[in-house]
Short mmCIF file of N, CA and C in Angstrom, two decimals:
data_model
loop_
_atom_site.label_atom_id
_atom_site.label_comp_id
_atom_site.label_asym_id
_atom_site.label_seq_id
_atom_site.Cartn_x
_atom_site.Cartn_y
_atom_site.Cartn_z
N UNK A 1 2.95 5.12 0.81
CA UNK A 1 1.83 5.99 1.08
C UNK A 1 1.10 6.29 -0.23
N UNK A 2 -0.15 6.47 -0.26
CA UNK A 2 -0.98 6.74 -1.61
C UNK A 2 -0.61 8.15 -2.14
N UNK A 3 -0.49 8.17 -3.30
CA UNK A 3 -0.15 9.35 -3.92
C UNK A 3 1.68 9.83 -3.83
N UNK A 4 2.26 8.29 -3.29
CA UNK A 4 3.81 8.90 -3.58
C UNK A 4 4.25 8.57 -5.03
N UNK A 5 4.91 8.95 -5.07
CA UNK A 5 5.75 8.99 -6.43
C UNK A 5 6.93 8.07 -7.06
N UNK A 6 7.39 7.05 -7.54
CA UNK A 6 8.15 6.51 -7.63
C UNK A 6 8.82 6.44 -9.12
N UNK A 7 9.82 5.56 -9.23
CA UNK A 7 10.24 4.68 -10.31
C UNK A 7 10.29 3.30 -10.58
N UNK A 8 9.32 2.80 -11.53
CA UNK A 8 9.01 1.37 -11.25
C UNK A 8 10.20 0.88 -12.59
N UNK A 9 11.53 -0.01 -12.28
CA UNK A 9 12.19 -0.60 -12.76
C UNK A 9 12.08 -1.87 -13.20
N UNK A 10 12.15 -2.39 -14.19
CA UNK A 10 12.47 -3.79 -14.75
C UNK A 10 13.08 -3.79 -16.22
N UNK A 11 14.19 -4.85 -15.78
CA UNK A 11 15.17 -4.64 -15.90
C UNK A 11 16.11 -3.76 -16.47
N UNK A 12 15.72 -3.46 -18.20
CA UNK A 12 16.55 -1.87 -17.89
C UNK A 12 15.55 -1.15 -18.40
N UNK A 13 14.17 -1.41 -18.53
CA UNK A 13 13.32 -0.64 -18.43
C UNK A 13 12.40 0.78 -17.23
N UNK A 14 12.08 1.83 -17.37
CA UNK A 14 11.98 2.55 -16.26
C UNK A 14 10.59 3.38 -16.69
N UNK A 15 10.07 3.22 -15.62
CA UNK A 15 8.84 4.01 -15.97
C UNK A 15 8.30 4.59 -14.62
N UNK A 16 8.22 6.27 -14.72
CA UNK A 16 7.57 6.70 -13.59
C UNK A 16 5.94 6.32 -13.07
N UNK A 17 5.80 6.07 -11.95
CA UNK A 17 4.09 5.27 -11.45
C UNK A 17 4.26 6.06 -10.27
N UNK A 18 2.69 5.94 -9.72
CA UNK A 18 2.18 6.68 -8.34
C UNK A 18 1.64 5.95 -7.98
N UNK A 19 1.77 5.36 -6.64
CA UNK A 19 0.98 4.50 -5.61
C UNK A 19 -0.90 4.83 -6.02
N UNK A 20 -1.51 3.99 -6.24
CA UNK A 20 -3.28 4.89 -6.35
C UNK A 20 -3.86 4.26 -5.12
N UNK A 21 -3.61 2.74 -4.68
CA UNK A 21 -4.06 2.40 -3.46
C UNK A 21 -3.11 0.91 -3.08
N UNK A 22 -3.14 1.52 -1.40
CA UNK A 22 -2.46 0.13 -0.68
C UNK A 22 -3.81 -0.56 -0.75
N UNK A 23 -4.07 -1.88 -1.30
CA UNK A 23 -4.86 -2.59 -1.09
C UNK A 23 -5.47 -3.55 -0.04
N UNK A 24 -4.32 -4.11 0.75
CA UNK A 24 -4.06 -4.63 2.16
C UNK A 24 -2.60 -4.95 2.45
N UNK A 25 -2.41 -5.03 3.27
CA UNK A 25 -0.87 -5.29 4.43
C UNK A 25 -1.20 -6.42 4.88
N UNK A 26 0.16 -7.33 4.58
CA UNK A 26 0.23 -9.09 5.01
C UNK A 26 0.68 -8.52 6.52
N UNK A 27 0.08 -9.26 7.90
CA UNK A 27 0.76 -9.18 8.59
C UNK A 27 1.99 -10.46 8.95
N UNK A 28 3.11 -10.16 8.78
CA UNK A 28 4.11 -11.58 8.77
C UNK A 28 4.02 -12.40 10.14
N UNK A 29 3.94 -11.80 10.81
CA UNK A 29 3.74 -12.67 12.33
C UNK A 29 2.58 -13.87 12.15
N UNK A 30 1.49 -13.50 11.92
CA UNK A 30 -0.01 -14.11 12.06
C UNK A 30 -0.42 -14.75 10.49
N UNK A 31 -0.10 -13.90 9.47
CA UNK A 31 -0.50 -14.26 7.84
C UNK A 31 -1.71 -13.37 7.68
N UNK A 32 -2.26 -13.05 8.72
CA UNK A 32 -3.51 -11.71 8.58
C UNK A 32 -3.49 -10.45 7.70
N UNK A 33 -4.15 -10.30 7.02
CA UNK A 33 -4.51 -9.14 6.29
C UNK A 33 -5.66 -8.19 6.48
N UNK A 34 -5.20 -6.56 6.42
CA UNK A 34 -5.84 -5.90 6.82
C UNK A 34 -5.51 -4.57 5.80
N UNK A 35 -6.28 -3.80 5.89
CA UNK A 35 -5.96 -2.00 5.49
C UNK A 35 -5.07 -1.12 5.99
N UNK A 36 -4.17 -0.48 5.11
CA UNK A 36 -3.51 0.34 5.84
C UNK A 36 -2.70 1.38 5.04
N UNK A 37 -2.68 2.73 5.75
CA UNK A 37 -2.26 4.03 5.01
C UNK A 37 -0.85 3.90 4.28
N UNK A 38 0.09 3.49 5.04
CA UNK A 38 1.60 2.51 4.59
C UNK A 38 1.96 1.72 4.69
N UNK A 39 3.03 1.23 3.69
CA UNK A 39 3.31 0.18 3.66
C UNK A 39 5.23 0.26 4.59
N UNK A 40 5.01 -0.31 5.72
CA UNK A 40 6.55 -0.13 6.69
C UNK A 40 7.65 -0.95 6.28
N UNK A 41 8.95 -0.15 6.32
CA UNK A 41 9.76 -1.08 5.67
C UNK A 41 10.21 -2.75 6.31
N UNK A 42 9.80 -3.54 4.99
CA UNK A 42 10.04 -5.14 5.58
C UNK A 42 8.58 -5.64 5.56
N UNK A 43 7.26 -4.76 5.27
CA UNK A 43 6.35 -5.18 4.74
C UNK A 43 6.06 -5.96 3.61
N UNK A 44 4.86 -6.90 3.51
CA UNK A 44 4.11 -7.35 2.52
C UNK A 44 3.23 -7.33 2.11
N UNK A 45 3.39 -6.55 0.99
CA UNK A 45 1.52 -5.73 0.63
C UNK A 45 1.37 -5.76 -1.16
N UNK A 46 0.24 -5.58 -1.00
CA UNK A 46 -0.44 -5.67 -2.67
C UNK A 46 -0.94 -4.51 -2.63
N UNK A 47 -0.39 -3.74 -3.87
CA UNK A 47 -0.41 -2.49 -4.08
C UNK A 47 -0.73 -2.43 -5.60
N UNK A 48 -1.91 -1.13 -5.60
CA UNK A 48 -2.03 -0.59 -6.93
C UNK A 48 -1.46 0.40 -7.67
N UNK A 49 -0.93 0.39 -8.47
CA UNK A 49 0.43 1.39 -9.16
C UNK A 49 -0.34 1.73 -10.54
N UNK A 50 -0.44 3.46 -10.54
CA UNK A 50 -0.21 4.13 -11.87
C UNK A 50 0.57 4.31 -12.51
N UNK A 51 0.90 3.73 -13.91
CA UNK A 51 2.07 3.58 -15.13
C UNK A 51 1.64 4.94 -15.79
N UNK A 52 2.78 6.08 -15.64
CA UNK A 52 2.70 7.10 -16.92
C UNK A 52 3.34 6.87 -18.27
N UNK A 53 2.09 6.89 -18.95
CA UNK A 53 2.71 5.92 -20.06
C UNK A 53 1.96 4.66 -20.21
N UNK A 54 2.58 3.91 -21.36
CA UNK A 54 2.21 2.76 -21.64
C UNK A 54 3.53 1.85 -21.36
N UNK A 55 3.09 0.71 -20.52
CA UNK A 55 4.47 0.03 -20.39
C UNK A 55 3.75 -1.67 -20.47
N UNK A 56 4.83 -1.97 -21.08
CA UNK A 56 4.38 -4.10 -21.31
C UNK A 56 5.16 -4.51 -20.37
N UNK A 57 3.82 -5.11 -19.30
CA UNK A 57 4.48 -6.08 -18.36
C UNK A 57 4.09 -7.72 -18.23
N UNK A 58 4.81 -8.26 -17.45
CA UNK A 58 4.03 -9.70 -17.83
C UNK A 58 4.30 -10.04 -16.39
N UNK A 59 2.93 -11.00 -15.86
CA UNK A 59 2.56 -11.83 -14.44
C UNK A 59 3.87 -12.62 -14.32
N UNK A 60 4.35 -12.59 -12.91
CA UNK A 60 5.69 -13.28 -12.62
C UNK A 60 5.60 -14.67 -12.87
N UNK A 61 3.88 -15.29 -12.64
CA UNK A 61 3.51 -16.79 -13.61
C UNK A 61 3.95 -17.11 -14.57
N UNK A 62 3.85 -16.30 -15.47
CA UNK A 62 4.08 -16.66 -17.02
C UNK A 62 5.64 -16.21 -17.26
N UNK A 63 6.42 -15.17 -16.64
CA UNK A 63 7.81 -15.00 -16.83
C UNK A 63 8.32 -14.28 -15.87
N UNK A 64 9.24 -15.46 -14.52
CA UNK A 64 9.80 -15.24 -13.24
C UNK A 64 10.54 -14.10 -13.74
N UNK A 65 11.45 -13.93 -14.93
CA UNK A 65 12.49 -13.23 -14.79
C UNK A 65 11.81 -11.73 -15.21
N UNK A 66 10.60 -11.41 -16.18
CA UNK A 66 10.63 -9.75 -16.27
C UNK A 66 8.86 -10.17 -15.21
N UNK A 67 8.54 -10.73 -15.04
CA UNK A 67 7.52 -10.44 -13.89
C UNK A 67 8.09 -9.77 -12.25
N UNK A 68 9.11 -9.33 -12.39
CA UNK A 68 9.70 -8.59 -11.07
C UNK A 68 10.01 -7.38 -11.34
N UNK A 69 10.11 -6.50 -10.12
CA UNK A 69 10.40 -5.08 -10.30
C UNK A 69 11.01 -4.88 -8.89
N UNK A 70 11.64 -3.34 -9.24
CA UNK A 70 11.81 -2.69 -8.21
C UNK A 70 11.18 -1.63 -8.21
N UNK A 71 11.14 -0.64 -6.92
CA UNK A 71 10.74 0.61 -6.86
C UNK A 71 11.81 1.64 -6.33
N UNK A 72 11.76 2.47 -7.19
CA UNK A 72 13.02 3.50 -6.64
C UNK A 72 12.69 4.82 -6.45
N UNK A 73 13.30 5.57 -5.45
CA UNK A 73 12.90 6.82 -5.33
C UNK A 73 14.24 7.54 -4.66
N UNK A 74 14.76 8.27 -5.41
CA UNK A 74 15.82 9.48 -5.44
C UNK A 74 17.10 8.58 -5.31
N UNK A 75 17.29 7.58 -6.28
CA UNK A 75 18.09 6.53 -6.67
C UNK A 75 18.68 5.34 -5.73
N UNK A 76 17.51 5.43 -4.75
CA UNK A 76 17.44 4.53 -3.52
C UNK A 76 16.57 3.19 -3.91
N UNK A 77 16.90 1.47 -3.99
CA UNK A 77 16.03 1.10 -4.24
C UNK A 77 14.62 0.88 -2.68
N UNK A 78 13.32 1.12 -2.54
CA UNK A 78 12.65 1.39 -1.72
C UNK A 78 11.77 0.39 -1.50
N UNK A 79 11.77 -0.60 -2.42
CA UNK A 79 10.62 -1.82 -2.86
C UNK A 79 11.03 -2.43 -3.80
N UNK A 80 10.50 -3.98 -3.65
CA UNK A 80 10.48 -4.22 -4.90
C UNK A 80 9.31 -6.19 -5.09
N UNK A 81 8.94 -6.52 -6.08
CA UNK A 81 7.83 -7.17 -6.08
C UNK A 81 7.57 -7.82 -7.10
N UNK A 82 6.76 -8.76 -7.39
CA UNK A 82 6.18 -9.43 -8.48
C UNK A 82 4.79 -9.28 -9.06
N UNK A 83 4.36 -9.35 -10.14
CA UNK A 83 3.40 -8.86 -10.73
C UNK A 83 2.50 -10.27 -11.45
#
């Protein structure tokens, strides 16, 4: 949901971020993309994330292994994705 709160992990790096916008939702059945307020668990979506802070990340193109993350919230992992 926009404006939740998370912990964006890689690898033992941690940096708190806030959802700023779901950009669109893959639908998996069809491959269709559309808008939407959340993202449901088992979704596939491209999402825009606020870094507090300054954090160095790199496109999962250029390096599979720190181009991934997770997302955590109250030490649950909740998401997780490539950049």
């Amino acid at each position: 949901t926009v404006g939740s709160r998370y912990t964006l992990k890689i690898n033992t790096a941690e940096w708190q971020v806030e959802v700023k916008d779901i950009e669109q939702v893959v639908d998996t059945d069809n491959l269709s993309r559309g808008k939407a307020d959340r993202v449901e668990r088992s979704s596939v979506a491209e999402v825009l994330l606020r870094v507090k802070g300054l954090a160095a990340l790199d496109s999962y193109a250029m390096n599979n292994v720190t181009g991934r993350f997770v997302l955590i919230k109250d030490y649950h992992i909740v998401a997780g994705g490539i950049m």
